[in-house]
Structures are given as structure tokens and as C-alpha cells.
XYZ file of C-alpha atoms in Angstrom:
661
model
C -34.298 38.493 32.013
C -32.274 41.687 32.536
C -28.779 42.036 31.269
C -25.742 41.323 33.409
C -22.392 43.063 33.186
C -19.304 40.927 32.690
C -15.787 42.320 32.984
C -13.140 40.336 31.069
C -9.547 40.737 32.255
C -7.932 37.454 31.147
C -5.545 39.244 28.795
C -4.491 41.829 31.367
C -1.229 41.468 33.289
C -2.178 43.968 36.010
C -5.715 42.783 36.688
C -6.338 44.983 39.739
C -5.364 48.111 37.833
C -7.425 47.074 34.812
C -10.460 46.323 36.955
C -10.252 49.698 38.671
C -9.933 51.442 35.293
C -12.968 49.599 33.907
C -15.123 50.471 36.923
C -14.058 54.122 36.753
C -14.870 54.267 33.023
C -18.394 52.920 33.616
C -18.972 55.433 36.392
C -18.044 58.182 33.970
C -20.377 56.794 31.302
C -17.577 55.606 29.037
C -17.588 52.157 27.393
C -14.352 50.167 28.007
C -14.584 48.379 24.662
C -13.462 44.771 24.776
C -13.507 44.675 28.582
C -17.118 45.139 29.721
C -19.940 43.078 28.192
C -23.671 43.503 28.833
C -25.343 40.164 28.158
C -28.667 38.531 28.918
C -27.557 35.173 30.460
C -30.619 33.444 29.021
C -29.044 33.733 25.574
C -26.309 31.312 26.647
C -28.809 28.493 26.132
C -28.735 29.124 22.367
C -25.359 27.384 22.339
C -25.312 23.622 23.079
C -24.390 22.942 26.717
C -24.710 26.694 27.415
C -20.999 27.603 27.656
C -20.286 30.816 29.553
C -19.298 32.697 26.362
C -20.415 36.165 27.428
C -17.843 37.865 25.157
C -19.445 36.360 22.029
C -22.001 38.514 20.273
C -25.707 37.721 20.091
C -25.241 37.175 16.365
C -22.642 34.487 17.011
C -24.837 32.742 19.573
C -27.803 32.774 17.181
C -25.773 30.805 14.629
C -26.264 27.706 16.770
C -30.049 27.927 16.462
C -30.236 29.227 12.896
C -27.812 26.823 11.179
C -27.676 23.021 11.176
C -24.848 21.244 13.050
C -21.836 19.934 11.182
C -22.822 16.303 11.734
C -25.575 15.500 9.278
C -26.232 15.242 5.540
C -23.642 12.478 5.271
C -21.016 14.295 7.354
C -19.671 12.743 10.535
C -16.709 12.728 12.920
C -15.335 9.438 14.218
C -12.715 8.315 16.717
C -10.573 5.372 15.679
C -8.196 2.703 16.915
C -6.605 2.653 20.348
C -3.823 0.050 20.311
C -2.961 0.426 24.041
C 0.603 -0.650 23.150
C 2.096 1.447 20.359
C 5.555 -0.052 20.898
C 4.109 -3.393 19.857
C 1.681 -2.358 17.138
C 2.893 0.936 15.621
C 5.925 1.721 13.441
C 7.239 4.588 11.355
C 6.386 3.845 7.751
C 10.035 3.891 6.655
C 11.187 1.252 9.170
C 9.059 -1.639 7.884
C 9.448 -3.586 4.644
C 7.603 -1.736 1.828
C 6.174 -4.974 0.479
C 4.388 -5.439 3.820
C 2.409 -2.155 3.584
C -1.060 -2.036 2.032
C -1.334 0.081 -1.085
C -3.647 0.606 -3.997
C -5.132 3.065 -6.455
C -7.917 5.664 -6.175
C -10.295 2.866 -7.205
C -9.241 0.454 -4.440
C -12.171 -0.176 -2.089
C -12.051 -0.587 1.704
C -12.837 -4.263 1.220
C -9.898 -4.605 -1.176
C -7.597 -3.120 1.460
C -8.929 -5.545 4.073
C -8.229 -8.453 1.746
C -4.621 -7.275 1.434
C -4.208 -7.645 5.193
C -4.926 -11.367 4.754
C -2.290 -11.640 2.000
C 0.899 -10.659 3.843
C 0.278 -6.897 4.017
C 0.585 -6.356 7.749
C 1.066 -2.585 7.964
C -1.535 0.123 7.283
C -1.006 3.935 7.283
C -2.114 5.257 10.660
C -3.397 8.764 11.430
C -2.070 9.463 14.909
C -0.796 12.728 16.446
C 0.886 15.253 14.193
C 2.055 18.792 13.664
C 0.159 21.986 13.005
C 0.411 21.826 9.248
C -2.613 23.448 7.558
C -4.085 21.763 4.473
C -1.588 18.900 4.279
C 0.350 16.647 6.664
C 2.096 13.384 5.989
C 1.056 10.196 7.803
C 4.350 9.062 9.319
C 3.054 5.968 11.091
C 1.729 2.535 10.179
C -0.180 0.109 12.402
C -0.232 -3.685 12.489
C -3.673 -4.547 11.084
C -2.734 -7.971 9.738
C -5.739 -10.219 9.060
C -8.095 -7.305 9.709
C -6.510 -6.552 13.068
C -6.466 -10.082 14.409
C -3.549 -9.536 16.810
C -4.851 -6.204 18.091
C -8.393 -7.534 18.529
C -7.001 -10.433 20.583
C -4.786 -8.235 22.739
C -6.547 -8.952 26.025
C -5.866 -8.921 29.750
C -5.084 -12.593 30.612
C -6.485 -12.140 34.119
C -9.840 -10.569 33.270
C -10.276 -11.479 29.622
C -11.029 -7.858 28.826
C -9.493 -6.360 25.696
C -6.676 -3.863 26.126
C -7.134 -2.380 22.661
C -10.194 -0.596 21.276
C -10.668 -0.903 17.511
C -13.517 1.608 17.241
C -15.586 2.524 14.171
C -13.858 -0.055 11.971
C -16.437 0.510 9.216
C -14.689 3.833 8.582
C -11.219 2.316 8.227
C -9.643 2.600 4.761
C -12.139 5.293 3.670
C -10.918 8.651 2.333
C -11.752 11.661 4.449
C -10.107 14.279 6.603
C -8.107 13.948 9.782
C -6.738 16.175 12.508
C -4.622 15.820 15.649
C -6.917 15.762 18.650
C -5.080 18.489 20.538
C -3.466 21.527 18.945
C -3.427 25.266 19.488
C -6.033 25.572 16.727
C -8.020 23.356 14.392
C -5.868 21.896 11.599
C -7.643 19.629 9.127
C -5.739 17.668 6.473
C -6.535 14.967 3.896
C -6.921 11.371 5.086
C -5.746 9.170 2.200
C -7.722 6.149 1.125
C -6.383 2.969 2.725
C -5.610 4.546 6.133
C -6.810 3.899 9.680
C -7.880 6.607 12.135
C -6.888 6.588 15.806
C -7.823 7.983 19.202
C -5.345 10.854 18.668
C -5.922 11.366 14.939
C -9.671 11.341 14.400
C -11.488 11.038 11.105
C -13.961 13.398 9.443
C -16.022 11.835 6.678
C -18.514 13.088 4.143
C -19.316 13.050 0.428
C -15.996 12.754 -1.409
C -16.811 15.648 -3.728
C -17.160 17.900 -0.665
C -13.976 16.904 1.171
C -11.883 19.861 -0.008
C -14.558 22.457 0.773
C -15.076 20.757 4.155
C -11.340 20.964 4.816
C -11.296 24.683 4.004
C -14.299 25.551 6.174
C -13.069 23.482 9.129
C -9.654 25.145 8.831
C -11.138 28.639 8.998
C -10.644 30.874 12.011
C -14.399 31.201 12.525
C -14.994 27.441 12.655
C -12.075 27.134 15.082
C -13.632 29.885 17.217
C -17.078 28.240 17.240
C -15.610 24.855 18.186
C -13.656 26.432 21.045
C -16.793 28.200 22.248
C -18.410 24.794 22.658
C -15.310 23.422 24.357
C -15.028 26.386 26.704
C -11.292 26.587 26.113
C -9.175 28.546 23.638
C -5.623 27.408 24.412
C -4.725 23.899 23.251
C -8.135 22.272 23.638
C -8.989 18.724 22.655
C -11.306 18.979 19.652
C -13.591 16.146 20.712
C -16.467 14.757 18.665
C -19.144 16.216 20.928
C -18.032 19.737 20.098
C -17.196 19.366 16.411
C -20.416 17.593 15.552
C -22.449 20.507 17.037
C -20.642 23.391 15.357
C -23.163 25.218 13.144
C -22.352 25.239 9.444
C -23.907 26.954 6.423
C -24.929 24.056 4.111
C -24.054 26.119 1.030
C -20.377 25.955 2.089
C -20.030 22.310 1.103
C -19.227 22.197 -2.557
C -18.477 25.940 -2.651
C -16.032 26.247 -5.554
C -14.111 29.064 -3.850
C -13.394 26.938 -0.790
C -12.521 23.926 -2.933
C -10.031 25.911 -5.005
C -8.455 27.549 -1.941
C -8.089 24.224 -0.134
C -6.420 22.716 -3.197
C -4.043 25.678 -3.479
C -3.169 25.572 0.217
C -2.554 21.841 0.001
C -0.122 22.202 -2.900
C 1.719 25.036 -1.162
C 2.105 23.033 2.052
C 3.333 19.997 0.132
C 6.153 22.173 -1.238
C 7.875 21.660 2.117
C 7.117 17.935 2.418
C 8.656 17.301 -1.015
C 12.013 18.075 0.657
C 11.396 15.985 3.803
C 13.121 12.588 3.596
C 10.550 11.010 5.886
C 7.519 12.089 3.813
C 5.656 9.964 1.271
C 6.015 12.763 -1.314
C 9.792 13.264 -0.874
C 11.709 13.910 -4.079
C 14.824 15.977 -3.347
C 16.370 17.942 -0.478
C 15.690 21.663 -0.619
C 19.170 22.671 -1.824
C 18.951 20.423 -4.892
C 15.587 21.702 -6.105
C 17.106 24.284 -8.401
C 20.311 25.379 -10.087
C 22.862 27.356 -8.098
C 26.548 28.150 -8.430
C 27.207 27.558 -4.724
C 25.615 26.141 -1.600
C 25.285 29.647 -0.164
C 23.334 30.697 -3.239
C 21.180 27.546 -3.005
C 20.363 28.373 0.628
C 19.441 31.927 -0.327
C 17.193 30.724 -3.146
C 15.451 28.242 -0.846
C 14.875 30.951 1.761
C 13.261 33.055 -0.949
C 11.183 30.155 -2.244
C 10.052 29.117 1.240
C 9.212 32.714 2.124
C 7.043 33.078 -0.964
C 5.262 29.802 -0.169
C 4.646 30.842 3.446
C 3.246 34.203 2.363
C 1.024 32.464 -0.171
C -0.191 30.057 2.536
C -1.029 32.981 4.788
C -2.938 34.603 1.914
C -4.893 31.379 1.328
C -5.856 31.224 5.003
C -6.933 34.858 4.911
C -9.092 34.242 1.833
C -10.663 31.167 3.418
C -11.461 33.219 6.517
C -13.088 35.866 4.334
C -15.254 33.340 2.499
C -16.224 31.637 5.768
C -17.290 34.951 7.350
C -19.353 35.750 4.274
C -21.060 32.347 4.322
C -21.867 32.710 8.029
C -22.992 36.312 7.610
C -20.464 37.667 10.118
C -18.685 40.951 9.490
C -14.880 41.066 9.670
C -14.895 43.847 12.268
C -17.251 41.894 14.520
C -15.038 38.839 14.278
C -11.907 40.846 15.122
C -13.580 41.920 18.350
C -14.345 38.286 19.128
C -10.757 37.282 18.508
C -9.445 40.055 20.717
C -11.625 38.915 23.599
C -11.143 35.175 23.355
C -7.581 34.750 24.632
C -6.392 34.473 21.041
C -2.791 35.234 20.228
C -0.782 35.389 17.063
C 0.636 32.042 16.000
C 4.217 32.973 16.896
C 3.193 34.216 20.360
C 1.057 31.133 20.948
C 3.880 28.757 20.140
C 6.479 30.693 22.127
C 4.299 30.503 25.234
C 3.232 26.895 24.787
C 6.380 25.093 23.632
C 5.785 22.217 26.031
C 2.010 22.037 25.647
C 1.939 19.666 22.695
C 4.959 17.869 21.300
C 5.750 18.862 17.712
C 2.681 21.080 17.452
C 3.895 23.318 14.648
C 5.589 22.027 11.545
C 8.990 23.706 11.439
C 10.194 24.808 8.025
C 13.702 23.426 7.575
C 15.171 26.777 6.723
C 18.435 27.382 8.613
C 21.601 26.880 6.630
C 23.224 24.133 8.696
C 20.017 22.050 8.663
C 19.677 22.433 4.897
C 23.294 21.299 4.456
C 22.727 18.363 6.809
C 19.645 17.379 4.798
C 21.718 17.389 1.617
C 24.482 15.280 3.183
C 21.908 12.793 4.461
C 20.594 12.556 0.913
C 24.116 11.922 -0.388
C 24.571 9.036 2.061
C 21.209 7.635 0.987
C 22.274 7.840 -2.654
C 25.454 5.882 -1.871
C 23.356 3.182 -0.166
C 20.999 3.055 -3.157
C 18.007 4.428 -1.286
C 17.537 7.573 -3.404
C 17.615 7.873 -7.190
C 20.207 10.530 -8.031
C 18.813 10.826 -11.568
C 15.983 12.941 -10.160
C 18.602 15.483 -9.058
C 20.516 15.428 -12.339
C 17.419 15.806 -14.502
C 17.715 12.349 -16.065
C 14.357 11.680 -14.438
C 11.679 14.405 -14.472
C 10.210 15.662 -11.214
C 6.926 13.811 -10.679
C 3.597 15.544 -10.308
C 2.110 15.681 -6.844
C -0.390 12.847 -6.347
C -4.062 13.147 -5.458
C -3.979 13.779 -1.684
C -6.806 11.296 -1.121
C -5.143 8.518 -3.134
C -3.574 5.590 -1.231
C -0.100 6.419 0.048
C 2.783 4.907 -1.926
C 5.052 2.377 -0.228
C 8.073 4.163 -1.734
C 8.369 7.921 -2.128
C 9.015 9.370 -5.635
C 12.645 10.084 -4.743
C 13.477 6.443 -4.071
C 15.442 4.195 -6.402
C 12.868 1.587 -7.366
C 12.569 -1.339 -9.717
C 9.817 -2.253 -12.199
C 7.491 -3.394 -9.387
C 7.691 -0.041 -7.588
C 9.609 -1.607 -4.680
C 13.232 -0.704 -3.776
C 15.525 -1.654 -6.649
C 17.638 -4.797 -6.549
C 21.162 -4.891 -8.061
C 20.018 -6.615 -11.246
C 17.349 -3.939 -11.799
C 19.745 -0.954 -11.944
C 21.088 -0.059 -15.380
C 24.869 -0.405 -15.936
C 25.179 3.322 -16.717
C 23.740 4.409 -13.384
C 26.090 7.251 -12.319
C 26.828 6.076 -8.754
C 28.378 2.799 -7.524
C 25.848 1.537 -4.981
C 26.958 -0.228 -1.789
C 24.497 -3.092 -2.062
C 25.737 -4.853 1.070
C 24.499 -1.869 3.083
C 27.927 -1.219 4.635
C 30.105 1.897 4.263
C 33.299 2.275 6.344
C 34.537 5.611 7.618
C 38.125 4.728 6.773
C 40.299 7.142 4.838
C 42.093 5.354 2.030
C 39.600 2.501 1.807
C 38.045 2.266 -1.704
C 34.559 2.379 -0.141
C 35.403 5.106 2.357
C 32.429 7.221 3.458
C 33.906 10.569 2.418
C 35.059 9.113 -0.886
C 31.452 8.019 -1.499
C 30.145 11.479 -0.585
C 32.678 13.064 -2.945
C 31.541 10.753 -5.747
C 27.962 11.915 -5.216
C 29.157 15.544 -5.136
C 30.848 14.967 -8.482
C 27.527 13.945 -10.041
C 25.430 16.608 -8.325
C 27.907 19.435 -8.974
C 29.748 18.441 -12.172
C 31.329 21.889 -12.589
C 32.919 21.936 -9.130
C 35.686 20.045 -7.386
C 34.118 17.831 -4.657
C 36.728 19.111 -2.193
C 35.528 22.655 -2.850
C 31.932 21.607 -2.185
C 33.040 19.919 1.047
C 34.912 23.027 2.177
C 31.855 25.220 1.594
C 29.570 22.774 3.399
C 31.955 22.605 6.361
C 32.182 26.396 6.575
C 28.387 26.559 6.872
C 28.291 23.706 9.401
C 31.155 25.192 11.393
C 33.267 22.017 11.379
C 36.805 21.150 10.358
C 35.865 18.579 7.721
C 33.027 16.246 6.786
C 34.694 13.240 8.374
C 34.590 14.838 11.815
C 30.982 15.975 11.235
C 29.829 12.460 10.334
C 31.722 10.948 13.270
C 30.474 13.390 15.879
C 27.191 14.872 14.678
C 25.396 13.068 11.871
C 23.889 10.151 13.786
C 22.244 12.400 16.386
C 20.919 14.674 13.654
C 19.587 11.616 11.828
C 17.838 10.276 14.946
C 16.118 13.626 15.431
C 14.935 13.794 11.822
C 13.644 10.215 11.867
C 11.681 10.559 15.114
C 7.989 11.102 14.433
C 4.812 10.435 16.343
C 6.626 8.941 19.315
C 8.729 6.588 17.152
C 12.511 6.922 16.999
C 13.578 5.048 13.914
C 16.978 5.967 12.412
C 17.795 3.837 9.373
C 21.488 4.753 8.939
C 23.321 3.214 11.896
C 26.750 4.237 13.113
C 28.865 1.497 14.687
C 31.637 3.478 16.368
C 34.783 2.406 18.205
C 35.290 3.651 21.756
C 37.598 6.576 20.935
C 35.773 7.444 17.669
C 38.789 6.423 15.584
C 36.799 4.104 13.344
C 33.166 3.855 12.244
C 31.071 1.565 10.107
C 27.764 2.812 8.678
C 24.966 0.292 8.155
C 21.772 0.706 6.154
C 18.920 -0.812 8.172
C 16.979 -2.010 5.120
C 19.912 -4.140 3.929
C 20.565 -5.875 7.248
C 20.560 -9.659 7.147
C 21.883 -12.431 9.324
C 25.162 -12.203 7.344
C 25.717 -8.452 7.601
C 27.855 -8.449 10.753
C 29.966 -11.324 9.435
C 30.438 -9.295 6.247
C 31.509 -6.307 8.338
C 34.115 -8.436 10.123
C 35.356 -10.268 7.070
C 35.458 -7.430 4.531
C 36.097 -4.370 6.674
C 37.205 -4.800 10.288
C 39.610 -7.730 9.873
C 41.409 -6.133 6.877
C 41.569 -2.876 8.848
C 43.158 -4.674 11.799
C 45.667 -6.409 9.541
C 46.583 -3.096 7.926
C 47.072 -1.328 11.255
C 49.107 -4.257 12.599
C 51.342 -3.932 9.554
C 51.700 -0.212 10.252
C 52.723 -1.031 13.828
C 55.298 -3.548 12.622
C 56.746 -0.950 10.244
C 56.959 1.636 13.023
C 58.774 -0.796 15.286
C 61.233 -1.614 12.519
C 61.926 2.099 12.029
C 62.407 2.514 15.774
C 64.992 -0.218 15.807
C 66.903 1.536 13.005
C 66.715 4.879 14.805
C 67.963 3.342 18.058
C 70.920 1.743 16.305
C 71.766 5.037 14.591
C 71.505 6.988 17.828
C 68.789 9.298 16.414
C 67.327 10.347 19.757
C 64.771 12.834 18.444
C 63.476 10.395 15.811
C 63.428 7.661 18.438
C 61.180 9.743 20.732
C 58.832 10.565 17.849
C 58.543 6.921 16.859
C 57.865 5.852 20.434
C 54.924 8.275 20.539
C 53.659 6.989 17.190
C 53.940 3.387 18.365
C 51.962 4.172 21.533
C 49.218 5.800 19.468
C 49.179 2.860 17.063
C 48.957 0.356 19.910
C 46.037 2.294 21.371
C 44.333 2.225 17.970
C 44.852 -1.529 17.681
C 43.482 -2.039 21.180
C 40.452 0.073 20.249
C 39.895 -1.799 16.982
C 40.328 -5.167 18.684
C 37.612 -4.296 21.201
C 35.430 -3.014 18.347
C 35.874 -6.343 16.587
C 35.129 -8.269 19.791
C 31.869 -6.374 20.313
C 30.721 -7.029 16.743
C 31.719 -10.685 16.940
C 29.776 -11.090 20.177
C 26.550 -9.901 18.495
C 27.186 -11.822 15.271
C 27.801 -15.066 17.159
C 24.433 -14.653 18.911
C 22.859 -15.460 15.578
C 21.866 -11.838 15.054
C 19.208 -11.600 12.358
C 16.879 -8.598 12.631
C 13.198 -8.761 11.706
C 11.967 -5.434 10.335
C 8.531 -6.073 11.799
C 10.232 -5.682 15.211
C 11.165 -2.112 14.276
C 14.386 -0.157 14.562
C 14.747 0.069 18.341
C 14.537 -3.655 18.984
C 16.690 -4.432 15.947
C 19.459 -2.065 16.997
C 19.379 -3.016 20.697
C 21.889 -5.936 20.519
C 24.396 -3.458 19.015
C 24.101 -1.114 21.980
C 27.833 -1.298 22.819
C 28.647 -0.048 19.346
C 26.056 2.649 18.566
C 26.243 6.078 20.266
C 22.597 6.051 21.333
C 21.362 5.515 24.877
C 17.966 4.278 23.607
C 19.666 1.174 22.212
C 21.149 0.269 25.617
C 17.829 0.900 27.362
C 15.955 -1.310 24.888
C 18.571 -4.051 25.283
C 18.032 -4.060 29.047
C 14.291 -4.231 28.515
C 14.686 -7.125 26.075
C 16.693 -9.046 28.633
C 14.003 -8.327 31.221
C 11.391 -9.829 28.903
C 9.544 -6.612 28.108
C 8.953 -7.442 24.429
C 7.908 -11.118 24.403
C 6.044 -10.646 21.103
C 9.198 -9.664 19.194
C 11.188 -11.994 16.983
C 14.370 -10.807 18.733
C 13.010 -11.869 22.130
C 12.010 -15.284 20.816
C 15.460 -15.891 19.353
C 17.138 -14.822 22.573
C 14.754 -17.047 24.544
C 15.638 -20.084 22.424
C 19.331 -19.523 23.080
C 18.794 -19.106 26.799
C 16.877 -22.382 27.036
C 19.596 -24.159 25.088
C 22.131 -23.019 27.668
């Protein structure tokens, strides 16, 4: 068949002008490179499903007939579990009890993991959605697969008897492999740890274990991404479905190629550099500003910027080397591939993201690099240290920094930065040595109450004293506040920290803050709770040990002010009298505010409030909606009352009370 001329103007803003210029150039015998393509349409059939890829070269199209498809020789792509109700079945890994998560060693078999689900281990790491994070991404979610998915398998429509959920390809659950978010601006393949479950949004790629790293490198290359998008017929945010990936041609010699294996391993370690400073990651050790020695916070920020910049440049170099190896293995010249990129609606990464911010939520992993965020991360760490969540000895050097684990090993139930006991679970009071440098608030309650021995800022200062032994904690606070642009840390915690914390602890559609702020109406008083220490007695402890003594103290202050007013009135001290009247009015307002705060806590405590961590954060925090500055809590409370979550322990307890009435 004769060749046809195709004119490609998708990248042109002024298409009419560009078209006229292309036609004029052809009339004059000039070749408008990258705009006009002469192609025999019969060659389209060389590519499966014959996509209309006229801008691809004949050499590229021949790859599909000359090379075998990716699926084969033990390699396969599989879709996984669809829960059909993530609110019921999915949690963030940090919001459930660690002892309820499956775990193991590199030798643990899929059958061993299944047996754990029959022995009280309800939650399994779940590959679902994610960020563009080449070579490594943390699995932030877990799914309820208790008794080998009994509840999910029996989640059926009561009217038709048809299952809502779809537990597909269960034979591939718990196996090590690779995974990727279904829809991103470009292919991003990362390790799938042993003991995990794939999903309908985080698919699994499986093959010989010794080839997984070389597979990850090849599938992360620009050429593989290009070939997959050719099959999909779309270059901007496609869904990388099985039908396309399985047909992408691959050079068999690539799998096991030592160059690709080494580059994938290097890229993985570089990417994990950032996750080591992410509190929500399984590999978290320390916040960025504490991963080195600096004389000031400003210097620590500067050093982290330098370190992150070096890592990002090294990552870019790894990707470039992988692209070079891939082109060599496919027999494609770099110049030919550049032409393909230019004519395939490709953009640079920064341009792509800027133009597609709303296309995919959390598409690109954002390096936590700005100064105020780095300071906020450090302050969050300090609060966690005070609650006994993090082990400060890792920051002081009393504990060495751990080596990064095998990326295909089962995920730990506690990250390396956590304060753990001999069993590897969060430490109990009797398991912490007497010389531990920080007094831990084991009841999970810290008041924001200046002058109180357990006051929040006093606790933060204590942590500062251990982290920065050569500096006055007040000096550290002043520097942190200057960077944050706030008056003092107390005002920052009252007005900003909880919202920052919610944002940081929202992943994969789950919003799961674990430090809760109970705040009075005018923000005069706050109590901070640690979700993992909540029990049925916690609110009574808050009333008995914190709120009631606070009320008594402020009532005493009011009585003293009134006594002083009486003296001033008798002495005819008019100016002092006016000042005291104003002070008394303010104190009465404070007492009114605290009294209402106490009433709201008492109301929830007297319900018989006892959270179940299997319910998750949102349902557990909902009864406290009058006290927490978070609209999601109020919305979830309304939904609970409407009966939206009948499977939850909270709903069942509320239902029992309602029937009793």
C-alpha cells in the first residue's frame, strides 16, 4: 500500500498557522521535521490492536513482531482485590493495632501469612493508589483479610445475593513482586513486599524473584513507558491496564541484566532516603533536620536542602542510565527516541504536573523541603517522643541508625524509629529502662496548660534539651518560631499543628491523625490525646487529672481577683478597680469556657466511650466532634447516628444504649 501523509499539530497552540506553514514547506520541497510523517498504514498492524501511532518509526513498530511480549517466561501482570467499601475494610497502617498486622521474615511463605489471618492478624499491607515515586514507595494502607478474607468474601447484596467485593487472583496474594498505581502521568514500578495484597488500583507484576529488580528497572524506563502508551493510545495520565502491559515487547536478555539490577537497587536506596524522614513510612527513623549535626535549625535546613538536592540529582542520573541501557537492549538509538518523545505529547515532569494538578490525586511524591514544613516535621517528632511513640536514642546516637531492609521483605509492624519492647511491639512502661532520657506520658494525655508540670511546651522543651544539649530550649523555640512565622510554639500548636498533622497523616483516601486536639471554644485550653493509648478510662482520666484541677485553679484565681477588687473598692482605688473588673470578666469567661469544655467531655465519657482501633480513626474520633477542630469528625458523627456504619463497634455500642432507652 502507498504511503499516507500525516500532519501532527497536537503540540501547537496556533494550529491553523502551523498547518499552513507545514503545507507551504511541503510545497517548497522542505521537510517540516516532527510535523509531517509519511507512513504506510498497513504497518500499524504490527502493533497489537493497530493503534494509530503514525509518529512512531518503523523500527519501533517492528519491535512488536520481533520481540516477545512481557507476559511470558514466568512473568505476569495481575489485578487484585476490590473491596467495594474501603471505609469498612481499609485502614492506614498506623491507625490499627500493630499486633493485628501480619508480619514475617523473607522466608515466610504465602501459606504462612494466610495462617496468621486465622490467628488474630486481621490486617494485611495493601497496595492501592500511590504517588509517582520511582523505584520505591511505601504501602500506607492495610486491608481486613481476617480468616483469609472471610468478611470481604461474604460482603454481598442482601437483595440479589451477589457479592459486592471482588477478591481477584488470590493465588498471587502475599507473594513478592512489583506494583504500580494504575493511573499516573508515567509508568512507576516499585517493590511489592512479601506478605502484601494487590488491589484494583495497585496492580501486581510477578516473575522470577531473581529478576524482580531488573524487571523494575526496565519497566521504569522511558522506552517501556512509551511502548505501553502506544498500545493504550494515550500519553497523558493513561490507565496502565493489563491488556497493554502484557503485550509490550521486551528483550529477554534484559531480565537478569546486572546493569539494570544494580541501577534499580541504587535508585531504590536513593528514593528511600526521603521515606526515612517520613513519619508515616515503614522505614521512618528520624525527621530530616535531625539526620545530621548542625549548630542551628537554619543550618540543618540548609544541609538537608543540599542532601536532598544531591539525592534528586543522583536519582535523575539513575533514570538516565536506565534509559540508556534500555535503548541499547532494544536496539533503538537515542536520537531516534528523542524524536519519538517530541512527537508523542510528552512534556517535562515539572510541566506535566503543573498542567495536570487535578488529574490524579497525590500523583508526584513531594520532597518535604521547605523550611516551615521541615520544622513542623521536627515538632511533630518531639510530640511523638513525649508520648513514647518515637525512640529519642536514635537521634542522640545512643542507638545506631539501622540499615535499610530488603525491599521485598515483609513490612515491619513498627518502623525503626519507634520505641519498642523486646517483642518488637510498642514499648510498655515496664520495658523502658530507668535511664531513658525523656519522661514519657504513658496515659496518652498532654495538656496545653502553662505552669502545669506536664504542659505541652514544657514537654517540647525537655525534648529540645536532649536533642540540642548545647542550646537553651527557649533559644531553639525562638528560632523555630522565626522560621514558622509565629509568635511562640504555644500559639502554633493551638492554631496550626492539628491541621498540619491531619494533612500529613492522610494517605490513599484515609484521613487518620493519631494526635488529637481537644480544644475549648475560644482556644484558651487544649488537651492532646495519643490515639494508640486511648481506653475506656482515658476521658475520665482527662477530667479527673487535668480538667477538674484546672477548673479548681481558675476558680481560685477568680476568688482572689474578687478579694482584691473588694480591697480596691474600699480604698477608693478607681483605676485599680477598673483593671480588676476587666480581669474578673475575662476570668469568668474562661471559667464559662472551661465548664462547657468539661461538660462536652463528660457527655462523651458518660456514653461509655471506648474506641476500637479496628474501627479506625474517623469513627473513633467522631463522638468527640464538639471538641476537635475537624469538620470530618462532625460529619462522621452524623453518619454514625444515621446508621451508616453498622459494622463498627462504635455503632453497636450506640445501638445498645439506644435500645436500653
